[in-house]
């Protein structure tokens, strides 16, 4: 069977599929819930070295060691959908809702 040339439409459809698949892989790498359902937000793949350094300098951790202080009640937290890592205006990369860093600031809303 002769192979027909790739049409513009075929190309765009395939490019869109690859883009969706790549985005899915990227999200899984940045924030995973694993098989047991435990959310992990420690993958810094794709972050600039300075951003990784900032996470370390501010001692970001997925599980807050401070009673009553976590990312969820921090003013700088950007929530995500239930069961997914959120974000932060100071600490780049995936952020666990129950995480913590030394820049914690009480949420005022
Ligand atoms: Fe969490 Fe720190 Fe960002 Fe606050 S500043 S949301 S405690 S990582």
mmCIF file of C-alpha atoms and ligand atoms in Angstrom:
data_model
loop_
_atom_site.group_PDB
_atom_site.id
_atom_site.type_symbol
_atom_site.label_atom_id
_atom_site.label_comp_id
_atom_site.label_asym_id
_atom_site.label_seq_id
_atom_site.Cartn_x
_atom_site.Cartn_y
_atom_site.Cartn_z
ATOM 1 C CA UNK A 1 0.000 0.000 0.000
ATOM 2 C CA UNK A 2 1.388 3.363 -1.047
ATOM 3 C CA UNK A 3 1.906 5.864 1.725
ATOM 4 C CA UNK A 4 0.056 9.083 1.134
ATOM 5 C CA UNK A 5 1.792 12.341 1.997
ATOM 6 C CA UNK A 6 0.988 13.862 5.362
ATOM 7 C CA UNK A 7 -1.636 16.561 4.967
ATOM 8 C CA UNK A 8 -1.571 19.770 6.945
ATOM 9 C CA UNK A 9 -4.625 18.546 8.844
ATOM 10 C CA UNK A 10 -2.962 15.214 9.701
ATOM 11 C CA UNK A 11 0.142 17.053 10.860
ATOM 12 C CA UNK A 12 -1.814 19.418 13.121
ATOM 13 C CA UNK A 13 -3.834 16.552 14.615
ATOM 14 C CA UNK A 14 -0.687 14.575 15.398
ATOM 15 C CA UNK A 15 1.072 17.626 16.816
ATOM 16 C CA UNK A 16 -1.909 18.271 19.107
ATOM 17 C CA UNK A 17 -1.871 14.654 20.334
ATOM 18 C CA UNK A 18 1.852 14.820 21.063
ATOM 19 C CA UNK A 19 1.347 18.101 22.925
ATOM 20 C CA UNK A 20 -1.413 16.660 25.103
ATOM 21 C CA UNK A 21 0.637 13.539 25.839
ATOM 22 C CA UNK A 22 3.705 15.609 26.717
ATOM 23 C CA UNK A 23 1.724 17.861 29.035
ATOM 24 C CA UNK A 24 0.353 14.815 30.817
ATOM 25 C CA UNK A 25 3.798 13.364 31.327
ATOM 26 C CA UNK A 26 5.051 16.734 32.582
ATOM 27 C CA UNK A 27 2.276 16.982 35.133
ATOM 28 C CA UNK A 28 2.878 13.449 36.370
ATOM 29 C CA UNK A 29 6.549 14.228 36.794
ATOM 30 C CA UNK A 30 5.872 17.398 38.732
ATOM 31 C CA UNK A 31 3.207 16.093 41.025
ATOM 32 C CA UNK A 32 2.225 12.527 41.654
ATOM 33 C CA UNK A 33 -0.129 10.778 43.943
ATOM 34 C CA UNK A 34 1.481 7.357 43.471
ATOM 35 C CA UNK A 35 -0.422 4.108 43.737
ATOM 36 C CA UNK A 36 -1.247 4.534 47.410
ATOM 37 C CA UNK A 37 -2.757 7.973 46.995
ATOM 38 C CA UNK A 38 -0.030 9.853 48.890
ATOM 39 C CA UNK A 39 0.587 13.167 47.141
ATOM 40 C CA UNK A 40 4.225 13.980 46.392
ATOM 41 C CA UNK A 41 5.305 17.459 45.302
ATOM 42 C CA UNK A 42 9.087 17.199 45.340
ATOM 43 C CA UNK A 43 9.926 16.723 41.670
ATOM 44 C CA UNK A 44 11.940 19.758 40.579
ATOM 45 C CA UNK A 45 12.488 18.509 37.024
ATOM 46 C CA UNK A 46 12.404 21.445 34.652
ATOM 47 C CA UNK A 47 13.053 24.099 37.269
ATOM 48 C CA UNK A 48 15.949 26.504 36.850
ATOM 49 C CA UNK A 49 18.871 25.836 39.201
ATOM 50 C CA UNK A 50 18.145 29.115 40.992
ATOM 51 C CA UNK A 51 14.570 27.995 41.670
ATOM 52 C CA UNK A 52 15.752 24.642 43.034
ATOM 53 C CA UNK A 53 18.214 26.531 45.222
ATOM 54 C CA UNK A 54 15.391 28.749 46.491
ATOM 55 C CA UNK A 55 13.380 25.678 47.538
ATOM 56 C CA UNK A 56 16.378 24.459 49.505
ATOM 57 C CA UNK A 57 17.210 27.849 50.999
ATOM 58 C CA UNK A 58 13.644 28.275 52.223
ATOM 59 C CA UNK A 59 13.685 24.639 53.430
ATOM 60 C CA UNK A 60 10.542 23.616 51.555
ATOM 61 C CA UNK A 61 9.130 20.255 52.680
ATOM 62 C CA UNK A 62 5.995 18.323 51.674
ATOM 63 C CA UNK A 63 4.943 17.753 55.293
ATOM 64 C CA UNK A 64 4.930 20.772 57.576
ATOM 65 C CA UNK A 65 6.845 20.367 60.834
ATOM 66 C CA UNK A 66 4.960 23.351 62.277
ATOM 67 C CA UNK A 67 1.620 22.817 63.976
ATOM 68 C CA UNK A 68 -1.060 25.017 62.383
ATOM 69 C CA UNK A 69 1.273 26.292 59.671
ATOM 70 C CA UNK A 70 1.159 24.816 56.176
ATOM 71 C CA UNK A 71 0.919 25.933 52.584
ATOM 72 C CA UNK A 72 -2.866 25.673 52.611
ATOM 73 C CA UNK A 73 -3.130 28.425 55.208
ATOM 74 C CA UNK A 74 -0.272 30.478 53.777
ATOM 75 C CA UNK A 75 -0.991 33.739 51.983
ATOM 76 C CA UNK A 76 1.469 32.827 49.226
ATOM 77 C CA UNK A 77 -0.109 29.489 48.271
ATOM 78 C CA UNK A 78 -1.890 28.995 44.947
ATOM 79 C CA UNK A 79 -4.315 26.082 45.341
ATOM 80 C CA UNK A 80 -4.822 23.401 42.733
ATOM 81 C CA UNK A 81 -7.568 20.865 42.217
ATOM 82 C CA UNK A 82 -8.179 18.352 45.019
ATOM 83 C CA UNK A 83 -5.389 15.779 45.143
ATOM 84 C CA UNK A 84 -2.935 17.826 43.053
ATOM 85 C CA UNK A 85 0.092 19.924 43.917
ATOM 86 C CA UNK A 86 -0.500 23.642 44.075
ATOM 87 C CA UNK A 87 1.900 26.503 43.536
ATOM 88 C CA UNK A 88 3.498 29.336 45.424
ATOM 89 C CA UNK A 89 4.386 32.894 44.535
ATOM 90 C CA UNK A 90 7.802 32.555 46.199
ATOM 91 C CA UNK A 91 8.788 28.889 45.911
ATOM 92 C CA UNK A 92 8.649 27.676 42.309
ATOM 93 C CA UNK A 93 7.628 24.158 41.368
ATOM 94 C CA UNK A 94 4.993 21.816 42.785
ATOM 95 C CA UNK A 95 3.791 22.681 46.284
ATOM 96 C CA UNK A 96 2.025 20.280 48.635
ATOM 97 C CA UNK A 97 -1.045 21.785 50.366
ATOM 98 C CA UNK A 98 0.275 20.480 53.688
ATOM 99 C CA UNK A 99 3.854 21.545 52.953
ATOM 100 C CA UNK A 100 5.833 24.328 54.545
ATOM 101 C CA UNK A 101 8.809 26.617 54.105
ATOM 102 C CA UNK A 102 10.405 29.361 56.162
ATOM 103 C CA UNK A 103 8.605 32.074 54.161
ATOM 104 C CA UNK A 104 5.222 30.996 55.507
ATOM 105 C CA UNK A 105 2.906 34.012 55.927
ATOM 106 C CA UNK A 106 -0.478 33.783 57.616
ATOM 107 C CA UNK A 107 -3.324 33.839 55.143
ATOM 108 C CA UNK A 108 -5.440 36.980 55.375
ATOM 109 C CA UNK A 109 -8.651 36.808 53.432
HETATM 110 FE FE1 LIG B 1 4.162 27.014 51.263
HETATM 111 FE FE2 LIG B 1 6.294 28.514 51.817
HETATM 112 FE FE3 LIG B 1 4.956 28.961 49.596
HETATM 113 FE FE4 LIG B 1 3.844 29.557 51.920
HETATM 114 S S1 LIG B 1 5.655 30.515 51.058
HETATM 115 S S2 LIG B 1 2.850 28.492 50.211
HETATM 116 S S3 LIG B 1 4.651 27.942 53.249
HETATM 117 S S4 LIG B 1 6.067 27.073 50.114
#
